[in-house]
Coordinates of C-alpha atoms in Angstrom, one line a residue:
X21 CA -10.6 -17.8 189.7
X22 CA -10.5 -21.3 188.3
X23 CA -12.7 -24.3 189.9
X24 CA -12.4 -28.0 190.1
X25 CA -15.8 -29.7 190.2
X26 CA -16.3 -33.2 191.8
X27 CA -19.1 -35.5 192.0
X28 CA -19.4 -36.9 195.3
X29 CA -21.3 -40.3 195.7
X30 CA -23.3 -40.0 198.8
X31 CA -23.9 -43.7 198.7
X32 CA -20.1 -44.5 199.0
X33 CA -20.3 -42.6 202.1
X34 CA -23.3 -44.8 203.9
X35 CA -25.6 -41.8 203.4
X36 CA -27.7 -43.3 200.7
X37 CA -29.8 -45.1 203.1
X38 CA -31.3 -41.7 204.2
X39 CA -33.0 -40.8 200.8
X40 CA -30.4 -38.0 200.3
X41 CA -29.2 -37.4 196.9
X42 CA -25.6 -37.0 195.4
X43 CA -24.3 -33.1 195.1
X44 CA -21.4 -31.6 193.4
X45 CA -18.5 -30.0 195.4
X46 CA -16.9 -27.4 194.0
X47 CA -13.4 -27.0 195.0
X48 CA -10.9 -24.0 194.1
X49 CA -7.5 -25.2 194.5
X50 CA -4.8 -22.3 194.6
X51 CA -2.8 -24.2 191.6
X52 CA -4.4 -25.9 188.6
X53 CA -3.7 -26.9 185.2
X54 CA -5.2 -23.7 182.6
X55 CA -8.5 -24.2 181.5
X56 CA -8.6 -26.6 178.5
X57 CA -10.4 -29.0 175.9
X58 CA -9.6 -32.0 173.8
X59 CA -7.5 -33.5 177.0
X60 CA -7.6 -36.9 178.5
X61 CA -7.8 -37.9 182.3
X62 CA -7.4 -41.5 183.7
X63 CA -7.3 -42.6 187.3
X64 CA -4.2 -44.3 188.7
X65 CA -5.7 -46.8 191.0
X66 CA -2.2 -47.8 192.1
X67 CA -1.1 -44.3 193.3
X68 CA -4.7 -43.1 193.9
X69 CA -4.2 -39.8 192.0
X70 CA -6.0 -38.7 188.4
X71 CA -3.7 -37.9 185.6
X72 CA -3.9 -35.3 183.0
X73 CA -2.0 -34.5 179.8
X74 CA -2.1 -32.0 177.2
X75 CA -5.0 -30.8 175.2
X76 CA -5.8 -27.4 174.0
X77 CA -5.9 -23.7 175.2
X78 CA -4.8 -21.6 172.0
X79 CA -2.6 -24.1 171.3
X80 CA -1.7 -27.7 171.9
X81 CA -0.2 -28.7 175.2
X82 CA 2.3 -31.0 176.4
X83 CA 2.0 -30.5 180.3
X84 CA 1.5 -33.2 182.6
X85 CA -0.9 -32.6 186.1
X86 CA -1.8 -35.2 188.8
X87 CA -4.9 -34.5 191.0
X88 CA -4.8 -36.2 194.2
X89 CA -8.6 -35.5 195.6
X90 CA -7.1 -32.1 197.4
X91 CA -4.5 -30.5 195.3
X92 CA -3.1 -30.4 191.8
X93 CA 0.9 -30.7 191.1
X94 CA 2.4 -30.0 187.8
X95 CA 5.0 -32.9 186.9
X96 CA 7.9 -32.2 185.1
X97 CA 9.3 -35.3 183.4
X98 CA 12.6 -35.3 181.4
X99 CA 10.5 -37.1 178.5
X100 CA 7.0 -36.3 177.4
X101 CA 4.7 -37.0 174.6
X102 CA 4.4 -34.0 172.3
X103 CA 1.6 -31.7 172.7
X104 CA -1.3 -32.8 171.4
X105 CA -5.1 -33.1 172.0
X106 CA -7.9 -35.3 171.0
X107 CA -6.0 -38.8 172.3
X108 CA -7.0 -41.4 174.5
X109 CA -5.6 -42.4 178.1
X110 CA -6.1 -45.0 180.6
X111 CA -4.8 -46.8 183.5
X112 CA -3.4 -50.2 183.3
X113 CA -3.6 -51.4 187.2
X114 CA -1.6 -54.7 186.8
X115 CA 1.3 -52.7 184.8
X116 CA 1.1 -49.9 187.0
X117 CA 1.3 -47.7 184.0
X118 CA -1.2 -44.8 182.4
X119 CA -1.3 -45.9 178.6
X120 CA -1.6 -43.0 175.9
X121 CA -2.4 -43.3 172.2
X122 CA -2.4 -41.1 169.4
X123 CA -4.0 -38.0 169.2
X124 CA -3.8 -34.9 167.0
X125 CA -1.7 -32.1 166.7
X126 CA -2.1 -30.6 163.4
X127 CA -1.3 -34.4 162.3
X128 CA -2.8 -37.5 163.1
X129 CA -0.3 -39.2 165.8
X130 CA 0.2 -43.1 166.2
X131 CA 2.7 -43.0 169.3
X132 CA 1.9 -45.0 172.5
X133 CA 3.4 -43.5 175.8
X134 CA 3.2 -45.0 179.2
X135 CA 3.4 -42.8 182.5
X136 CA 4.7 -44.4 185.6
X137 CA 4.0 -41.6 188.1
X138 CA 7.6 -40.0 187.3
X139 CA 8.2 -40.3 183.5
X140 CA 7.0 -40.7 180.4
X141 CA 8.4 -43.7 178.1
X142 CA 7.7 -44.1 174.3
X143 CA 6.7 -47.5 173.4
X144 CA 8.1 -48.9 170.1
X145 CA 6.0 -51.9 169.3
X146 CA 6.4 -53.9 166.2
X147 CA 2.8 -53.6 165.4
X148 CA 0.6 -50.6 166.3
X149 CA -2.8 -49.2 165.0
X150 CA -2.7 -46.5 162.2
X151 CA -2.5 -42.8 163.3
X152 CA -5.7 -41.5 164.9
X153 CA -7.4 -39.2 167.1
X154 CA -11.1 -39.1 168.6
X155 CA -10.7 -42.9 169.6
X156 CA -11.7 -44.5 173.1
X157 CA -9.7 -46.5 175.1
X158 CA -10.3 -48.6 178.2
X159 CA -8.7 -51.7 180.5
X160 CA -10.3 -54.8 180.3
X161 CA -8.9 -55.9 184.1
X162 CA -10.0 -59.7 183.4
X163 CA -7.6 -60.1 180.5
X164 CA -5.3 -57.4 181.7
X165 CA -5.6 -55.6 178.4
X166 CA -6.0 -51.9 176.8
X167 CA -8.8 -52.2 174.6
X168 CA -9.0 -49.4 171.7
X169 CA -11.7 -48.8 169.4
X170 CA -12.5 -46.6 166.4
X171 CA -11.7 -43.0 165.9
X172 CA -10.7 -41.4 162.6
X173 CA -7.7 -40.0 160.4
X174 CA -9.7 -38.6 157.5
X175 CA -12.2 -41.6 157.6
X176 CA -14.0 -43.3 160.1
X177 CA -12.3 -46.2 161.6
X178 CA -14.2 -49.2 163.1
X179 CA -11.1 -51.3 164.1
X180 CA -10.4 -52.7 167.8
X181 CA -7.0 -53.5 168.9
X182 CA -5.3 -54.6 172.1
X183 CA -2.4 -53.7 174.2
X184 CA -0.4 -56.1 176.3
X185 CA 2.1 -53.5 177.3
X186 CA 4.8 -55.0 174.6
X187 CA 2.5 -54.7 171.2
X188 CA -0.5 -53.8 169.8
X189 CA -2.8 -56.8 168.2

């Protein structure tokens, strides 16, 4: 049986004043992604779902799943990134897109994809980071930019890139 472990903050529920400690809630949804590693997840604050893509379980995967806090739903978009692991993914709350970059599937990948909740769209910016895996990304809401740092492609990388929805700089 597969389980999803969810951290629950009692402070958010107003229970912190009682001295109670946070706890873990184990949920066992009837449908869920296969166990995996090398995947990434991002919280889509617009649609209030967690987006999961790809990863590794005996092979690289190219599946898209969403968790709404109660149940998993597998999505079947017409277009999708290739199977991969070790990529990064974040949600751009201003443009309402989940951004995925790079990864590894036997080769280093340097492609940019965006998920709008219905379909994946590959972006083709004029400038882009070199292909890489194991990098980190976050969203800078004050500046409305996705920020990518580091990773590797046979050598350790220490570069910083920003995505504005049109190009990487």
